[in-house]
Coordinates of C-alpha atoms and ligand atoms in Angstrom, one line a residue:
M1 CA -22.5 -7.7 3.8
S2 CA -23.9 -6.3 0.7
R3 CA -22.1 -6.0 -2.5
G4 CA -22.5 -3.1 -4.9
A5 CA -25.1 -3.7 -7.6
T6 CA -22.6 -4.4 -10.4
S7 CA -19.4 -5.5 -8.3
R8 CA -18.4 -9.0 -8.4
H9 CA -16.5 -8.8 -5.2
W10 CA -16.6 -6.2 -2.3
W11 CA -13.0 -5.2 -3.3
D12 CA -13.7 -4.3 -6.9
G13 CA -13.5 -0.6 -7.0
A14 CA -13.4 -0.3 -3.3
V15 CA -11.6 2.5 -1.3
I16 CA -9.1 1.1 1.3
Y17 CA -7.7 3.1 4.0
H18 CA -4.1 2.3 5.0
C19 CA -3.5 2.9 8.7
Y20 CA -0.1 2.9 10.2
P21 CA -1.3 1.9 13.7
R22 CA 1.7 3.2 15.6
S23 CA 0.7 6.8 14.4
F24 CA -3.2 6.5 14.5
A25 CA -4.4 7.0 18.0
D26 CA -2.9 6.3 21.4
T27 CA -5.4 5.4 24.2
T28 CA -2.8 4.3 26.8
G29 CA -0.7 7.5 27.0
D30 CA 2.6 5.7 26.0
G31 CA 2.9 8.0 22.9
I32 CA 2.3 4.9 20.5
G33 CA -0.9 4.2 18.7
D34 CA -2.8 1.2 19.5
L35 CA -5.6 -1.1 18.3
E36 CA -8.1 0.3 20.9
G37 CA -7.3 3.8 19.3
I38 CA -8.3 2.5 15.9
T39 CA -11.5 1.1 17.1
R40 CA -12.4 4.4 18.9
H41 CA -11.8 6.3 15.6
L42 CA -13.8 4.0 13.3
D43 CA -16.4 6.8 13.1
H44 CA -14.0 8.7 11.0
L45 CA -13.9 5.9 8.5
A46 CA -17.2 4.3 8.2
G47 CA -20.8 4.1 9.6
S48 CA -21.2 7.6 10.9
E49 CA -22.5 10.9 9.6
H50 CA -19.1 12.4 9.1
A51 CA -17.3 9.2 8.0
L52 CA -15.1 9.2 5.0
G53 CA -17.1 6.1 3.8
V54 CA -14.2 3.7 2.9
D55 CA -14.8 0.1 2.3
A56 CA -11.9 -1.4 4.2
I57 CA -9.0 -0.7 6.6
W58 CA -5.5 -2.2 6.0
L59 CA -3.3 -2.3 9.1
S60 CA 0.4 -2.0 8.7
P61 CA 2.0 -4.7 11.0
V62 CA 0.8 -4.9 14.7
Y63 CA 2.8 -8.1 15.6
P64 CA 5.8 -8.4 18.0
H65 CA 8.7 -7.0 16.1
G66 CA 12.5 -6.5 16.4
G67 CA 12.2 -2.6 16.3
V68 CA 14.3 -2.3 13.2
D69 CA 11.9 -1.9 10.4
G70 CA 8.8 -0.2 11.6
G71 CA 7.0 -3.5 12.5
Y72 CA 8.0 -5.1 9.3
D73 CA 10.6 -7.3 11.2
I74 CA 8.3 -9.8 12.9
I75 CA 9.1 -12.0 15.8
D76 CA 5.6 -13.7 16.1
H77 CA 3.3 -13.6 13.3
A78 CA 0.2 -14.9 15.4
A79 CA 0.3 -12.4 18.2
I80 CA -0.1 -8.6 18.9
A81 CA 2.9 -6.5 20.1
P82 CA 2.0 -5.4 23.7
E83 CA 2.3 -1.7 22.7
F84 CA -0.6 -2.1 20.3
G85 CA -2.7 -4.2 22.6
S86 CA -3.9 -7.8 22.7
L87 CA -5.7 -10.3 20.4
L88 CA -8.8 -9.4 22.3
D89 CA -8.3 -5.8 21.0
L90 CA -7.9 -7.0 17.6
D91 CA -11.1 -9.2 17.8
R92 CA -12.9 -6.1 19.1
L93 CA -11.7 -4.0 16.3
V94 CA -12.8 -6.5 13.7
A95 CA -16.2 -6.9 15.2
A96 CA -16.7 -3.0 15.5
A97 CA -15.5 -2.7 11.9
H98 CA -17.8 -5.3 10.6
R99 CA -20.8 -3.7 12.4
R100 CA -20.0 -0.7 10.2
K101 CA -19.5 -2.8 7.0
L102 CA -15.8 -2.0 7.1
R103 CA -13.5 -4.8 6.2
V104 CA -10.1 -5.4 7.9
L105 CA -7.0 -6.2 6.1
M106 CA -3.7 -7.3 7.9
D107 CA -0.2 -7.0 6.7
L108 CA 1.3 -10.4 5.6
V109 CA 5.0 -10.1 5.9
V110 CA 6.5 -13.5 5.3
G111 CA 9.4 -12.9 2.9
H112 CA 11.5 -12.5 6.0
V113 CA 11.3 -12.5 9.8
S114 CA 13.2 -10.7 12.5
D115 CA 16.5 -12.1 13.5
Q116 CA 15.0 -12.5 16.8
H117 CA 12.2 -14.8 15.6
P118 CA 12.5 -18.2 17.2
W119 CA 12.5 -19.8 13.9
F120 CA 15.8 -18.1 13.0
R121 CA 17.2 -18.3 16.5
E122 CA 16.9 -22.1 16.2
A123 CA 18.2 -22.1 12.6
Q124 CA 21.3 -20.3 13.8
T125 CA 22.2 -22.9 16.4
S126 CA 23.9 -25.2 13.9
R127 CA 24.2 -26.3 10.2
T128 CA 21.9 -29.3 11.1
A129 CA 19.4 -27.3 13.2
E130 CA 15.9 -28.5 12.6
R131 CA 15.0 -25.2 10.9
R132 CA 18.3 -24.5 9.2
D133 CA 16.7 -24.9 5.8
W134 CA 13.8 -22.4 6.6
F135 CA 16.4 -19.6 5.7
I136 CA 18.7 -19.3 2.8
W137 CA 22.4 -20.0 3.7
A138 CA 25.4 -20.2 1.5
D139 CA 29.0 -20.8 2.0
P140 CA 31.5 -18.0 1.6
R141 CA 33.3 -17.6 -1.8
P142 CA 37.0 -18.3 -1.7
G143 CA 38.6 -15.5 0.4
G144 CA 35.6 -15.4 2.6
E145 CA 33.6 -13.3 0.1
V146 CA 29.9 -12.9 0.0
P147 CA 28.3 -15.7 -1.9
N148 CA 27.1 -13.5 -4.8
N149 CA 26.5 -9.9 -5.9
W150 CA 23.1 -9.3 -4.6
V151 CA 22.4 -6.0 -2.9
A152 CA 20.0 -5.4 -0.1
V153 CA 17.0 -3.0 -0.9
F154 CA 18.2 -0.9 1.9
G155 CA 21.8 -1.0 0.7
G156 CA 24.9 -3.0 1.3
P157 CA 25.3 -6.8 0.5
A158 CA 22.2 -8.9 0.8
W159 CA 24.3 -11.4 2.9
T160 CA 25.4 -11.4 6.4
F161 CA 28.0 -13.8 7.9
D162 CA 27.0 -15.9 10.8
P163 CA 30.3 -16.6 12.6
A164 CA 28.9 -19.5 14.8
T165 CA 28.1 -21.7 11.8
G166 CA 30.5 -20.2 9.1
Q167 CA 27.9 -19.4 6.5
Y168 CA 26.2 -16.3 5.1
Y169 CA 22.5 -15.9 5.4
H170 CA 20.4 -13.9 2.8
H171 CA 18.3 -10.8 3.5
T172 CA 16.4 -8.7 1.0
Y173 CA 16.3 -5.8 3.5
Y174 CA 18.1 -5.2 6.6
P175 CA 20.6 -7.8 8.0
E176 CA 18.3 -8.1 11.0
Q177 CA 15.7 -9.5 8.5
P178 CA 16.7 -12.9 7.4
D179 CA 14.6 -14.1 4.3
L180 CA 12.6 -17.3 4.5
N181 CA 13.3 -20.0 2.2
W182 CA 10.0 -20.4 0.4
R183 CA 11.2 -23.5 -1.4
N184 CA 10.9 -25.4 1.9
P185 CA 7.4 -27.0 2.2
E186 CA 7.6 -26.6 6.1
V187 CA 7.7 -22.9 5.6
Q188 CA 4.8 -23.1 3.4
A189 CA 2.8 -25.1 5.8
A190 CA 3.8 -22.8 8.7
V191 CA 2.7 -19.7 6.9
A192 CA -0.6 -21.3 5.7
D193 CA -1.3 -21.8 9.5
I194 CA -0.6 -18.1 10.1
L195 CA -3.0 -17.1 7.5
R196 CA -5.8 -19.4 8.9
F197 CA -5.1 -18.1 12.3
W198 CA -6.1 -14.6 11.1
L199 CA -8.9 -15.8 8.8
D200 CA -10.3 -17.7 11.6
R201 CA -10.5 -14.5 13.6
G202 CA -12.6 -13.0 10.9
V203 CA -10.0 -10.8 9.1
D204 CA -11.0 -10.1 5.5
G205 CA -7.7 -10.5 3.8
F206 CA -4.2 -9.5 3.6
R207 CA -1.8 -7.1 2.0
V208 CA 1.1 -9.1 0.9
D209 CA 4.4 -7.5 1.7
A210 CA 7.1 -7.5 -1.1
A211 CA 5.3 -10.2 -3.0
Q212 CA 7.8 -10.3 -5.8
N213 CA 10.7 -11.3 -3.6
L214 CA 9.4 -14.6 -2.3
I215 CA 11.6 -16.9 -4.4
K216 CA 15.3 -16.6 -5.2
D217 CA 17.3 -18.3 -7.7
A218 CA 18.3 -21.7 -6.4
A219 CA 21.7 -21.5 -7.8
L220 CA 22.3 -18.0 -6.5
R221 CA 23.5 -16.6 -9.7
D222 CA 25.0 -13.1 -9.9
N223 CA 22.7 -10.3 -11.0
P224 CA 23.6 -8.6 -14.2
P225 CA 23.5 -4.7 -14.5
S226 CA 20.1 -3.2 -14.5
R227 CA 18.3 -1.9 -17.5
R228 CA 17.0 1.7 -17.3
R229 CA 13.3 0.8 -16.9
E230 CA 14.0 -1.0 -13.8
M231 CA 15.4 2.1 -12.1
R232 CA 12.2 3.7 -11.3
F233 CA 11.1 0.7 -9.1
R234 CA 14.0 0.9 -6.4
E235 CA 14.8 -2.6 -7.1
D236 CA 18.3 -2.1 -8.4
P237 CA 20.4 -0.7 -5.6
G238 CA 23.9 -0.3 -6.7
G239 CA 23.1 -0.4 -10.4
L240 CA 22.4 -4.0 -10.6
S241 CA 19.2 -5.7 -11.6
R242 CA 17.3 -8.2 -9.3
R243 CA 17.1 -10.7 -12.1
W244 CA 17.8 -13.6 -9.8
N245 CA 16.2 -12.6 -6.6
S246 CA 13.0 -10.8 -7.6
H247 CA 10.0 -11.7 -9.9
L248 CA 11.0 -15.4 -10.4
P249 CA 8.2 -17.5 -11.6
G250 CA 8.2 -19.4 -8.3
A251 CA 6.9 -16.3 -6.4
R252 CA 3.6 -16.7 -8.3
R253 CA 3.4 -20.2 -7.1
V254 CA 3.9 -19.1 -3.6
L255 CA 1.1 -16.6 -4.0
Q256 CA -1.2 -19.2 -5.5
G257 CA -0.5 -21.2 -2.2
F258 CA -1.7 -18.2 -0.2
R259 CA -4.7 -17.9 -2.5
R260 CA -5.8 -21.6 -2.0
V261 CA -5.8 -20.9 1.8
V262 CA -7.6 -17.7 1.5
D263 CA -10.2 -19.2 -0.8
E264 CA -11.1 -21.8 1.9
Y265 CA -13.0 -18.7 3.5
P266 CA -15.7 -16.8 1.7
D267 CA -15.0 -13.2 0.4
R268 CA -11.4 -12.9 1.6
F269 CA -9.0 -10.6 -0.4
L270 CA -5.3 -10.8 -1.3
L271 CA -3.8 -7.5 -2.3
G272 CA -0.1 -7.5 -3.2
E273 CA 2.6 -5.0 -2.8
I274 CA 4.6 -5.2 -5.9
Y275 CA 6.8 -2.5 -7.3
A276 CA 6.5 -3.2 -11.0
P277 CA 4.8 -1.8 -14.2
P278 CA 1.2 -2.9 -14.8
R279 CA 2.6 -5.4 -17.6
R280 CA 4.4 -7.4 -14.9
L281 CA 1.7 -6.8 -12.2
A282 CA -0.8 -8.5 -14.5
T283 CA 1.1 -11.7 -14.4
Y284 CA 0.5 -11.9 -10.6
L285 CA -3.2 -11.3 -10.7
A286 CA -6.2 -13.5 -10.7
A287 CA -6.8 -15.2 -14.0
G288 CA -8.5 -18.5 -14.3
E289 CA -6.8 -21.5 -12.6
A290 CA -3.6 -20.0 -12.0
A291 CA -5.2 -17.4 -9.7
G292 CA -2.7 -15.9 -7.2
L293 CA -3.3 -12.3 -5.8
H294 CA -6.7 -10.7 -6.5
A295 CA -5.0 -7.3 -7.0
S296 CA -1.8 -5.5 -6.4
L297 CA -1.0 -1.9 -5.5
D298 CA 0.0 0.1 -8.7
M299 CA 2.6 2.6 -7.5
E300 CA 3.1 4.3 -11.0
L301 CA 0.8 7.2 -10.4
G302 CA 2.2 8.0 -7.0
M303 CA 5.6 7.8 -8.4
S304 CA 5.0 10.2 -11.2
D305 CA 5.9 13.8 -11.5
W306 CA 3.1 16.2 -11.5
S307 CA 2.6 16.2 -15.2
V308 CA -0.3 15.4 -17.5
R309 CA 2.0 13.1 -19.5
E310 CA 3.2 11.1 -16.7
F311 CA -0.3 10.6 -15.3
R312 CA -1.7 9.8 -18.7
D313 CA 1.1 7.3 -19.3
A314 CA 0.6 5.6 -15.9
I315 CA -3.2 5.4 -16.5
A316 CA -2.7 4.1 -20.0
R317 CA -0.4 1.4 -19.0
A318 CA -2.8 0.2 -16.4
E319 CA -5.6 0.2 -19.0
R320 CA -3.5 -1.8 -21.5
H321 CA -2.5 -4.5 -18.9
L322 CA -5.1 -4.6 -16.3
Q323 CA -8.3 -5.1 -17.9
P324 CA -11.1 -7.1 -16.1
P325 CA -11.0 -9.3 -14.2
R326 CA -7.7 -7.5 -13.4
Y327 CA -7.6 -3.9 -12.3
P328 CA -5.3 -1.5 -10.7
T329 CA -5.3 -0.5 -7.1
W330 CA -3.9 3.0 -7.0
N331 CA -2.3 4.9 -4.3
L332 CA -0.3 8.2 -4.0
S333 CA 1.3 7.8 -0.7
N334 CA 2.3 5.2 1.7
H335 CA 4.5 4.7 4.7
D336 CA 7.6 4.1 2.4
V337 CA 7.6 7.3 0.4
P338 CA 7.2 11.0 1.0
R339 CA 3.6 12.0 1.2
H340 CA 2.4 13.3 -2.1
P341 CA 1.4 16.8 -0.9
S342 CA 5.0 17.1 0.1
R343 CA 6.2 15.8 -3.4
W344 CA 3.8 17.7 -5.5
G345 CA 3.0 20.7 -3.4
P346 CA 0.0 21.0 -0.8
D347 CA -2.0 23.2 -3.3
R348 CA -2.4 20.2 -5.6
S349 CA -4.0 18.0 -3.1
R350 CA -7.5 18.7 -4.0
L351 CA -7.0 17.9 -7.6
A352 CA -5.0 14.8 -6.8
A353 CA -7.9 13.5 -4.7
L354 CA -10.4 14.2 -7.5
V355 CA -8.3 12.4 -10.0
L356 CA -7.3 9.5 -7.6
L357 CA -10.9 8.9 -6.6
S358 CA -12.3 8.9 -10.1
L359 CA -9.9 6.2 -11.5
R360 CA -10.9 2.7 -12.5
G361 CA -9.9 0.1 -10.1
S362 CA -9.5 0.1 -6.2
I363 CA -8.1 3.1 -4.4
C364 CA -5.8 3.0 -1.4
L365 CA -5.6 6.2 0.8
Y366 CA -2.8 6.8 3.3
Y367 CA -3.9 7.8 6.7
G368 CA -3.9 11.6 7.0
E369 CA -3.9 12.3 3.3
E370 CA -7.6 13.2 3.6
I371 CA -6.7 16.2 5.6
G372 CA -3.7 17.0 3.6
M373 CA -0.9 16.0 6.1
T374 CA 2.5 16.6 4.9
D375 CA 5.9 15.2 5.7
H376 CA 7.4 16.6 8.9
P377 CA 10.1 19.0 7.6
A378 CA 12.5 18.3 10.5
V379 CA 12.0 15.1 12.4
P380 CA 14.5 15.4 15.2
T381 CA 16.8 12.6 16.5
P382 CA 16.6 9.9 17.8
V383 CA 15.7 8.7 14.3
Q384 CA 13.3 5.9 14.4
D385 CA 13.7 4.6 10.8
R386 CA 17.2 4.2 9.5
W387 CA 16.1 4.5 6.0
G388 CA 14.6 8.0 6.6
R389 CA 10.8 7.3 6.5
D390 CA 10.1 9.1 9.8
P391 CA 8.6 12.2 8.1
E392 CA 5.8 10.5 6.3
R393 CA 4.9 8.4 9.5
T394 CA 4.2 11.1 12.1
P395 CA 0.9 11.0 14.2
M396 CA -2.5 11.6 12.9
Q397 CA -3.7 15.0 13.5
W398 CA -7.3 14.7 15.1
T399 CA -7.4 18.1 16.7
A400 CA -5.6 21.5 16.9
D401 CA -4.2 20.5 20.3
P402 CA -0.3 20.5 20.1
L403 CA -0.4 16.8 20.6
G404 CA -3.2 16.6 17.8
G405 CA -5.5 14.6 20.0
F406 CA -3.2 11.6 19.3
T407 CA -1.8 11.1 22.7
T408 CA -1.6 12.5 26.1
G409 CA 2.0 11.3 26.5
A410 CA 5.2 11.9 24.6
P411 CA 4.5 11.0 21.0
W412 CA 6.9 8.4 19.5
L413 CA 7.4 10.8 16.5
P414 CA 6.7 14.6 16.9
L415 CA 3.4 15.8 15.5
N416 CA 3.8 17.9 12.4
D417 CA 1.3 20.8 12.3
P418 CA -1.9 19.8 14.1
E419 CA -2.9 23.4 14.8
R420 CA -3.0 24.1 11.0
T421 CA -4.3 20.6 9.7
N422 CA -6.6 18.5 11.7
V423 CA -9.7 16.5 11.4
A424 CA -11.9 18.5 13.9
A425 CA -11.5 21.7 12.0
Q426 CA -12.0 20.2 8.6
R427 CA -15.1 18.3 9.8
A428 CA -16.7 21.6 10.6
D429 CA -15.8 23.1 7.3
S430 CA -17.8 22.2 4.1
G431 CA -15.0 23.5 1.9
S432 CA -12.3 21.5 3.5
L433 CA -10.1 18.7 1.8
L434 CA -11.8 16.3 4.1
A435 CA -15.1 17.3 2.9
L436 CA -14.0 16.8 -0.7
Y437 CA -12.6 13.3 0.1
R438 CA -15.9 12.4 1.6
A439 CA -17.9 13.8 -1.3
L440 CA -15.8 12.0 -3.9
I441 CA -15.9 8.7 -2.0
D442 CA -19.7 8.9 -1.6
L443 CA -20.1 9.8 -5.4
R444 CA -17.8 6.8 -6.3
R445 CA -19.9 4.4 -4.1
R446 CA -23.2 5.7 -5.6
T447 CA -22.1 5.8 -9.2
P448 CA -21.5 2.5 -11.0
A449 CA -19.6 4.2 -13.9
L450 CA -17.0 5.5 -11.4
R451 CA -16.8 2.4 -9.2
D452 CA -16.9 -0.2 -11.8
G453 CA -17.2 1.4 -15.3
S454 CA -14.6 1.5 -18.1
L455 CA -12.1 4.3 -18.5
E456 CA -11.0 6.0 -21.6
L457 CA -8.4 8.6 -21.7
M458 CA -9.5 11.8 -23.7
G459 CA -7.3 13.2 -26.4
Q460 CA -7.3 16.6 -28.0
L461 CA -7.3 18.6 -24.6
P462 CA -5.1 21.5 -23.9
P463 CA -1.7 20.0 -22.8
Q464 CA -2.0 20.9 -19.1
V465 CA -5.5 19.2 -18.9
L466 CA -5.8 15.5 -18.0
G467 CA -9.2 14.1 -19.1
F468 CA -10.9 10.7 -19.0
V469 CA -14.4 9.2 -19.5
R470 CA -15.8 6.7 -17.2
S471 CA -18.8 4.7 -18.5
A472 CA -21.2 2.0 -17.6
G473 CA -24.2 1.3 -19.8
S474 CA -25.4 4.7 -21.0
D475 CA -24.0 6.6 -18.0
R476 CA -20.9 8.7 -19.1
I477 CA -18.8 10.6 -16.4
L478 CA -16.3 13.1 -17.6
V479 CA -13.3 13.8 -15.4
L480 CA -11.3 17.0 -16.2
A481 CA -8.3 18.1 -14.4
N482 CA -6.3 21.2 -15.1
M483 CA -2.9 20.3 -13.7
G484 CA -1.2 23.5 -14.9
A485 CA -0.8 27.0 -13.3
D486 CA -2.9 28.8 -16.0
E487 CA -6.5 28.9 -16.8
A488 CA -7.5 26.2 -19.6
A489 CA -10.3 26.6 -22.2
I490 CA -11.8 23.3 -23.1
G491 CA -13.2 24.3 -26.5
Q492 CA -13.4 20.7 -28.0
L493 CA -16.4 19.3 -26.1
A494 CA -20.0 19.7 -27.0
G495 CA -23.3 19.6 -25.1
R496 CA -24.1 20.3 -21.4
A497 CA -23.1 18.3 -18.4
T498 CA -24.0 18.3 -14.6
V499 CA -21.3 18.9 -12.1
L500 CA -21.1 15.9 -9.7
A501 CA -18.0 16.9 -7.9
A502 CA -15.6 19.8 -8.1
T503 CA -12.3 21.0 -6.5
G504 CA -13.7 24.5 -6.4
E505 CA -17.1 26.2 -6.0
R506 CA -18.5 25.1 -9.4
S507 CA -21.9 23.4 -9.4
G508 CA -25.1 22.9 -11.3
T509 CA -24.8 22.5 -15.1
V510 CA -22.2 23.7 -17.5
T511 CA -21.8 24.2 -21.3
L512 CA -19.0 22.0 -22.1
A513 CA -17.8 24.1 -25.0
R514 CA -17.4 27.1 -22.8
I515 CA -15.8 25.7 -19.9
R516 CA -12.6 27.4 -18.7
L517 CA -10.8 25.5 -15.9
A518 CA -9.1 27.7 -13.3
P519 CA -5.5 26.6 -12.4
L520 CA -5.7 23.3 -10.5
E521 CA -9.5 23.0 -11.1
G522 CA -10.8 19.6 -11.4
L523 CA -14.5 18.5 -12.4
V524 CA -16.3 15.4 -12.3
L525 CA -19.2 15.8 -14.8
R526 CA -22.2 13.7 -16.1
S527 CA -22.6 14.3 -19.7
G528 CA -25.9 14.5 -21.6
Ligands
LIG601 C1 7.7 -3.3 2.4 C2 7.2 -2.4 3.5 O1 6.2 -1.6 3.0 C3 8.4 -1.6 4.1 O2 7.9 -0.7 5.0 C4 9.4 -2.6 4.6 O3 10.5 -1.8 5.1 C5 9.7 -3.6 3.6 N1 8.7 -4.2 2.9 C6 10.6 -4.7 4.3 O4 9.9 -5.3 5.3

């Protein structure tokens, strides 16, 4: 596959499409999306006239799972859950994607397994079980108390008592998700085999789940109270920091181990999921011999309020700490947080897309954001996800049919509003959000300054306007976004510019000194 003229790797500046397979397309009528459904809809992503034109697809887990954490509680890392299909379906999907020059990333969830995983089942049989040390066990404190004050991300103690063997096991997430002990070389070897299993099948890399949590303090020290800054990153439930169970230096060594395996194969990519500010992300990313991850998702923009100041700060921090060969991987939505049109308001989706797809680094889109899908306002019981993430996981809306073209059966989660928001209608409408995503992705692909160029935030703009310049060589691309509710005059700029992309109707050339941006208007301009 060809690389962009100035890209060092296919993933530099790439657009990655995050697919939640359970909700993408069902071909069997069981109401659950499957691999064949993804294969049949690849036209939407790449290699067709109406494709979005993304570079890669990341699949949330499709492995056999315990049904507790949306697929992130895995029972077998080297198999496909029957509801998603078979290994043959996966091979077919990878081959079909590659024919379209679309790369495929799998989700690597190896901080923990399901409590139904054979490794844990065996470890639970006795204190001397062969795989006992593959997990993190500790004796009760006097009085039967939990071993320390660590709190699970989903709430409650990060320890669960195992009555049969009289010890507690540690879990970062739900009690049904025991953490693996990454200090154990056998665990390292077993997971290296899992990586090779998928790499041998031709997958192009992995999104590494919760990468910062892979190593815990060997002495299991109590966590101190959190400092304010950490609060934003959901890592301190109960007001405690995660000083001794998150971001320990050993986590980087584990990732370096993954990297060594991935580097046995050409052109494979490791993308981390790390909730941390860019200063900290940088310590995980490729740099010389200590190379770990190639990139990590940067959640800061997605976690920002709709405010020029917050957007500027998030971008500025990434610029300060993630300069080449590092770069940010931006996303606004994912399967763990409310969709951004629901957080910021659907009328801001066009401008959000224009800003997102003009940023430096790689971009990760969440399925359905290209048509403006919002959270389901009232997902009925039975609740599928105990932590409340059902609203942002509802099925993809392909058509105006009440079942959205997603299934012919009973959907595992209700469709939200397919009659109002769907791919088919937006494909036929050149003014749709889908058309704007396509145009912005196409522009990014064709424009080295946008895909690989530097980024400089502009000062001296009206307070409701976000502006930055992307440059490569002599090419200068201006991105202006009026995030406010009032018209904004941009008097400060001189010269003329060509409109390359716009949230509204504007096209042709503009005189910069005379531009008045309408509320929520955004422009991508080539100056000079
Ligand atoms: C991160 C995943 O994105 C999330 O969905 C999951 O609940 C946790 N890891 C735990 O597996």
